[in-house]
Coordinates of C-alpha atoms in Angstrom, one line a residue:
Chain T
X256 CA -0.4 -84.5 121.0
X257 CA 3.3 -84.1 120.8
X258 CA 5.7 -85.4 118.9
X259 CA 9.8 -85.3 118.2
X260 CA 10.5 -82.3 115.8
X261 CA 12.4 -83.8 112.7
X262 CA 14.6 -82.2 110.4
X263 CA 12.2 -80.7 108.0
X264 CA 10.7 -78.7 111.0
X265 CA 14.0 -77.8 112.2
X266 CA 14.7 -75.7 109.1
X267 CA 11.5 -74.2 109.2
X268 CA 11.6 -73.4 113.1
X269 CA 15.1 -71.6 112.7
X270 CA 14.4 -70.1 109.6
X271 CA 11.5 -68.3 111.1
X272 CA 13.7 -67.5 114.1
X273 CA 15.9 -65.9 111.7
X274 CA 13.2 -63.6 110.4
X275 CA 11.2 -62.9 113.3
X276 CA 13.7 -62.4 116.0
X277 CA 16.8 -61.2 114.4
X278 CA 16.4 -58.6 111.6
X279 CA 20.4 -57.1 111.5
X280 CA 22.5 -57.4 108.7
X281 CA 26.5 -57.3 108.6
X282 CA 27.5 -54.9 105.2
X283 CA 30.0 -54.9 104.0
X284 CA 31.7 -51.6 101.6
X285 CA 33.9 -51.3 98.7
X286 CA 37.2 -49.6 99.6
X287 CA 39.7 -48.4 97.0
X288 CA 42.6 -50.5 99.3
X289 CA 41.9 -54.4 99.6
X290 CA 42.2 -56.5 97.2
X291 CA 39.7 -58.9 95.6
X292 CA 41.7 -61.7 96.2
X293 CA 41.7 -60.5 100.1
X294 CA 38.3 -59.7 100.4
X295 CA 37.2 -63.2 99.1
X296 CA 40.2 -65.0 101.4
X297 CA 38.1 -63.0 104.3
X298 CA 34.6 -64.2 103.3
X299 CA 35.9 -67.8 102.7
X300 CA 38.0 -68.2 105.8
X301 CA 35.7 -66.4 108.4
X302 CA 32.0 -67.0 106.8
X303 CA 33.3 -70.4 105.6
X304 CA 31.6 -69.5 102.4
X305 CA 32.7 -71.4 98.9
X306 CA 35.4 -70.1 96.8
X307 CA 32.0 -69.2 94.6
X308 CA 29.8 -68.1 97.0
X309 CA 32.4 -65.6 98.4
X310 CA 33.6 -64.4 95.1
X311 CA 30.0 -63.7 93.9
X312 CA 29.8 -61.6 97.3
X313 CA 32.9 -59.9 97.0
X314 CA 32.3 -59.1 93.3
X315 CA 28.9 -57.5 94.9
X316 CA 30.7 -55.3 97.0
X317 CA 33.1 -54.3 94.1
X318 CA 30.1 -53.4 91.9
X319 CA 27.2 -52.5 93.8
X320 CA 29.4 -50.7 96.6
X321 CA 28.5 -53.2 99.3
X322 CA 26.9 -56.5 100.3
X323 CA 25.4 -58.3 102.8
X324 CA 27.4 -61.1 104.1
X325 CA 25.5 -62.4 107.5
X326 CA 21.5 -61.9 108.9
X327 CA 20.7 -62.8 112.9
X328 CA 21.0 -61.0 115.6
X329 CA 22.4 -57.3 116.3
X330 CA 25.0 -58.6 118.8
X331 CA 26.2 -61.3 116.2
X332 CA 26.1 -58.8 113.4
X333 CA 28.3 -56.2 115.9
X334 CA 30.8 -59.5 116.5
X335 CA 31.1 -60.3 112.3
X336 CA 31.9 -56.2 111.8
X337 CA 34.6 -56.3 114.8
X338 CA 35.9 -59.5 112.9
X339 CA 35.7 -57.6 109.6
X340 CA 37.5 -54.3 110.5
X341 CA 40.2 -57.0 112.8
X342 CA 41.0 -57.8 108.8
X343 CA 41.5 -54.1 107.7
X344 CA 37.8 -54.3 105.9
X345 CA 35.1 -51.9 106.3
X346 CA 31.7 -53.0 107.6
X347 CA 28.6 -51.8 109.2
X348 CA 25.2 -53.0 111.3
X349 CA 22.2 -52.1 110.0
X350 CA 18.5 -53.3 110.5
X351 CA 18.0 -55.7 107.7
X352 CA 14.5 -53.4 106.2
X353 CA 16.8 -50.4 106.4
Chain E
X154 CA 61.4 -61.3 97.6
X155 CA 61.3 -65.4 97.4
X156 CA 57.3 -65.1 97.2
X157 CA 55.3 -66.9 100.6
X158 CA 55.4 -70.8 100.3
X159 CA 55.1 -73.7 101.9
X160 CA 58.6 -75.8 102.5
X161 CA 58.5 -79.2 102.8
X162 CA 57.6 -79.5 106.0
X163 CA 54.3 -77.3 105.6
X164 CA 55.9 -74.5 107.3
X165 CA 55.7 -71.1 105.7
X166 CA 58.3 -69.0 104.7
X167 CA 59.8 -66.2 102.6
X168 CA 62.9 -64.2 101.9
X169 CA 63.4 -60.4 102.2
X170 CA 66.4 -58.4 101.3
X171 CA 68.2 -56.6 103.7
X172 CA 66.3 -53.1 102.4
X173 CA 62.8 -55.2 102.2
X174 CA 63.2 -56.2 105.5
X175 CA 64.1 -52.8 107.0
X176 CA 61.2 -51.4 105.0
X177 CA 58.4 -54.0 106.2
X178 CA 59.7 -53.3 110.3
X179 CA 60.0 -50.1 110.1
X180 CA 56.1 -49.6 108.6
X181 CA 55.0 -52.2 110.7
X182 CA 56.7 -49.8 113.5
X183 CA 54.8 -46.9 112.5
X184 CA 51.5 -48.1 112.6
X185 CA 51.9 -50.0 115.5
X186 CA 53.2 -46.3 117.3
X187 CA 50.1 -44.6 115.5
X188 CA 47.9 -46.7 117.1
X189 CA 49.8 -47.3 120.5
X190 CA 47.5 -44.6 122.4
X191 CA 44.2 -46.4 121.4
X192 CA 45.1 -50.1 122.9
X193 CA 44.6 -51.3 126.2
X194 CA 46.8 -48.9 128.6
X195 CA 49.8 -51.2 130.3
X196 CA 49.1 -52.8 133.3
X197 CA 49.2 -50.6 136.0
X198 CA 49.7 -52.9 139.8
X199 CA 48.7 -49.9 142.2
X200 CA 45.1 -50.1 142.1
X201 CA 44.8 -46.3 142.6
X202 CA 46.7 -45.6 140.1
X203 CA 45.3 -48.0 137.6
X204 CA 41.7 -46.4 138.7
X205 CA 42.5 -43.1 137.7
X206 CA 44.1 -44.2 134.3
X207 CA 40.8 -46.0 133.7
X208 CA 38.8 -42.9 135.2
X209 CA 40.8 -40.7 132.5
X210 CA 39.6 -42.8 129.5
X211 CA 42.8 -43.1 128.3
X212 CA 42.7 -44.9 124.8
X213 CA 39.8 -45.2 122.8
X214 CA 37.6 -42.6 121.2
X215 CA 33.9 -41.9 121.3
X216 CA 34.1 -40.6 117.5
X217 CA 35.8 -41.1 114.0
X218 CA 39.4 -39.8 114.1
X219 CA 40.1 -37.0 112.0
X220 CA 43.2 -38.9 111.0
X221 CA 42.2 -40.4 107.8
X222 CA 44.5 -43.6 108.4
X223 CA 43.2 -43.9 111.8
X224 CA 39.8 -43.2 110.6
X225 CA 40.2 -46.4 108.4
X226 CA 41.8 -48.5 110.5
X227 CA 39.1 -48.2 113.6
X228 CA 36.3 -47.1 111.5
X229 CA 32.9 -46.3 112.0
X230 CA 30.2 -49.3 112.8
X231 CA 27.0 -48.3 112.1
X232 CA 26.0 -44.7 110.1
X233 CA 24.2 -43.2 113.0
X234 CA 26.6 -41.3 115.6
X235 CA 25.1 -42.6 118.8
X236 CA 25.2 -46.2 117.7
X237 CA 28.8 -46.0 116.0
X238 CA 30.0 -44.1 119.6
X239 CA 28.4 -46.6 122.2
X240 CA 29.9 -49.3 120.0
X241 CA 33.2 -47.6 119.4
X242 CA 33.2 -47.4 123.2
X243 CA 32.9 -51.2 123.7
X244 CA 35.2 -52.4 121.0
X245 CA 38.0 -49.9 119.7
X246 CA 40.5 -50.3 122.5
X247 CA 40.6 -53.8 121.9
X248 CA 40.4 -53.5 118.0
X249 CA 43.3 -51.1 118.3
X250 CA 45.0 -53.8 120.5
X251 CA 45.2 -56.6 118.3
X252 CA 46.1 -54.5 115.3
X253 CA 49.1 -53.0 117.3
X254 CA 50.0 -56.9 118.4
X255 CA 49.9 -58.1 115.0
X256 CA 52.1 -55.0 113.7
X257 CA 54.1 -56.2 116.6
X258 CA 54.3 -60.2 115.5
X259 CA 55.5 -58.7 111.7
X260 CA 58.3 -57.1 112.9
X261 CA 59.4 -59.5 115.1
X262 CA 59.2 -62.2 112.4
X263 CA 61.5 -60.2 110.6
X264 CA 64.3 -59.2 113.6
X265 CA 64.3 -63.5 114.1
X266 CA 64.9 -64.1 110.1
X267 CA 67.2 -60.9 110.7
X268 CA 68.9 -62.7 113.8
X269 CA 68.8 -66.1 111.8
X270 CA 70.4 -64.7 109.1
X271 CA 67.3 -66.9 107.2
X272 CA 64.4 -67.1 106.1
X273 CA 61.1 -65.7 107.5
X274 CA 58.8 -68.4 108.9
X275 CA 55.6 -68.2 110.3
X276 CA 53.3 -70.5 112.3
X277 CA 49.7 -70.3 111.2
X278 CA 49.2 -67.8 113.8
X279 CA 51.6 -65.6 112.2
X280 CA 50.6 -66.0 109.3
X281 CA 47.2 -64.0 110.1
X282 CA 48.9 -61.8 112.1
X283 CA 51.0 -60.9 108.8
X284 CA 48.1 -61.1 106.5
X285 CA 46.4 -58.4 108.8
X286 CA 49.2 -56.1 108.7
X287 CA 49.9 -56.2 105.4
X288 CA 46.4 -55.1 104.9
X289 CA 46.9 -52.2 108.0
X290 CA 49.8 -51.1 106.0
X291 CA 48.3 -50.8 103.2
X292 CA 45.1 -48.8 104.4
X293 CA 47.4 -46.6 105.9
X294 CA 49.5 -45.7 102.7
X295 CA 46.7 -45.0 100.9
X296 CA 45.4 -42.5 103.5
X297 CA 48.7 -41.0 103.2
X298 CA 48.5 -41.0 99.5
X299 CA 45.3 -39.5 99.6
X300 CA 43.7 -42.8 97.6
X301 CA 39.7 -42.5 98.1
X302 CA 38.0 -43.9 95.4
X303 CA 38.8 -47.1 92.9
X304 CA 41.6 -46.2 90.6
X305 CA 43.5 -43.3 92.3
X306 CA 46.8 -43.3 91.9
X307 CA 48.3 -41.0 94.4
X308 CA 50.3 -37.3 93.5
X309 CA 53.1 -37.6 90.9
X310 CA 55.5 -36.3 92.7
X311 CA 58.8 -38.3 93.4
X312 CA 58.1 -39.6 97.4
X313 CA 54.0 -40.3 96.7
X314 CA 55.4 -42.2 93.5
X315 CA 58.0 -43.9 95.9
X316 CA 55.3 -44.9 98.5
X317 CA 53.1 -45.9 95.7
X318 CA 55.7 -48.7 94.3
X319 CA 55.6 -49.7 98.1
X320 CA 51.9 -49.6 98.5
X321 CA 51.7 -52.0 95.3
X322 CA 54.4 -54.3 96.0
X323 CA 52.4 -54.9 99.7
X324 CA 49.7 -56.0 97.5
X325 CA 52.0 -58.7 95.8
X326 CA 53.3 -59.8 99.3
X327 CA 49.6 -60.2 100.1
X328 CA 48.9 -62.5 97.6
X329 CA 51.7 -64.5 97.6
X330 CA 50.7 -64.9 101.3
X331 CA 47.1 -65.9 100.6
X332 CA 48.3 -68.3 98.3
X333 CA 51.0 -70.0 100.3
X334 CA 48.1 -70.0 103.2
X335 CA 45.7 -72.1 101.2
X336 CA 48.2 -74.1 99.4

């Protein structure tokens, strides 16, 4: 029996693509250069995160020396760090169990 | 400086002095010429020619420059070598493009307001292009100053103090121009 996927399932289908299928991560470091007010601009205007969500990142980085800012695949993690270093940023790929 | 704003017709704009003006070109300048030999070679129209300039690998690099500016400008992607080199193969020249295009954009921004005898304006376009460079320039100075870790200051000598007062007025161009961005 079959029937049309609705948007409870949907979650669940693509969160478990997430995990299974795509385990990169895009980090990204602290540098002594960009500012905190920059760094959160950049993870706002590219990740379209909230002004909270991407000052709770960037304080991450500041603090802990890096963060994690995207999950998926390696190719899309490799796109986000060419994105990140286009912005004068330092980031890295790196399997997300690293 | 008149700080980045919006004017009235959403369009944003600054003012530099003459010396602010020269300064801003003429760093844009330099690290568009640093980075000159790692961008996409011209186009070359005999196809011999153009093969053999391709053949050569002329611009890019299959490792971290020891140029510590360079280094941070086109760094490293992932921390093992052979990853960081196939993907510094695929991506650098291109990085190294845009960065040299936007250093390019600033300084033409400023030879039109020069030209104009006016104000700077810049599409939103320009805008990013500027935002990136400001951040370029600033990465660059504090290679040059020898600024590795959070809260180094540089030497205390008279030029790193100089480039230093530079370095931290970028930072206040920078913000002004995040905030006239979003506003």
């Amino acid at each position: 029996m079959t029937r049309t996927l609705d948007a409870h399932d949907l979650r669940e289908q693509s969160a478990l693509d997430t995990e299974i299928g795509s385990p990169w991560v895009t980090l990204v470091w602290n540098d002594p250069v960009n500012l905190m007010s920059y760094v959160s601009y950049v993870f706002r205007s590219y990740f379209g995160f909230t002004h909270s969500e991407a000052d709770k990142r960037m304080l991450q980085v500041h603090h802990d020396g890096r963060a994690v800012v995207a999950s998926g695949t390696r190719e899309h993690m490799e796109s986000h760090v060419e994105a990140m270093h286009d912005f004068g940023l330092w980031a890295t790929v790196q399997k997300a169990d690293a | 400086m008149i700080p980045f704003e919006r004017d009235s017709t959403g369009v944003i704009t600054a003012s530099f002095s003459q010396p602010e003006s020269s300064l801003l070109a003429s760093l844009a300048g330099q690290v568009a010429s640093m980075l000159d030999s790692y961008a996409a070679p011209p186009a070359i129209d005999d196809p011999d020619a153009a093969a053999l300039y391709a053949s050569v690998g002329l611009g890019g690099s299959s490792s971290l420059s020891d140029d510590p500016a360079i280094a941070r400008l086109l760094p490293d992607a992932y921390s093992e070598a052979d990853a960081s080199a196939d993907f510094r193969g695929l991506t650098e020249r291109s990085l190294a493009t845009r960065k040299v295009a936007n250093a390019r954009a600033v300084a033409q921004s400023l030879s039109d307001a020069d030209t104009a005898a006016g104000d700077v304006r810049l599409t939103e376009q320009e805008a990013q292009a500027w935002l990136r460079t400001l951040a370029d320039l600033r990465l660059t100075i504090a290679a040059r100053l020898g600024i590795e870790h959070d809260g180094d200051e540089g030497g205390d000598d008279e030029s790193s103090v100089a480039l230093k007062d530079v370095y931290d007025w970028l930072a206040w161009v920078t913000e002004s121009l995040i905030d006239a961005i979003e506003s």
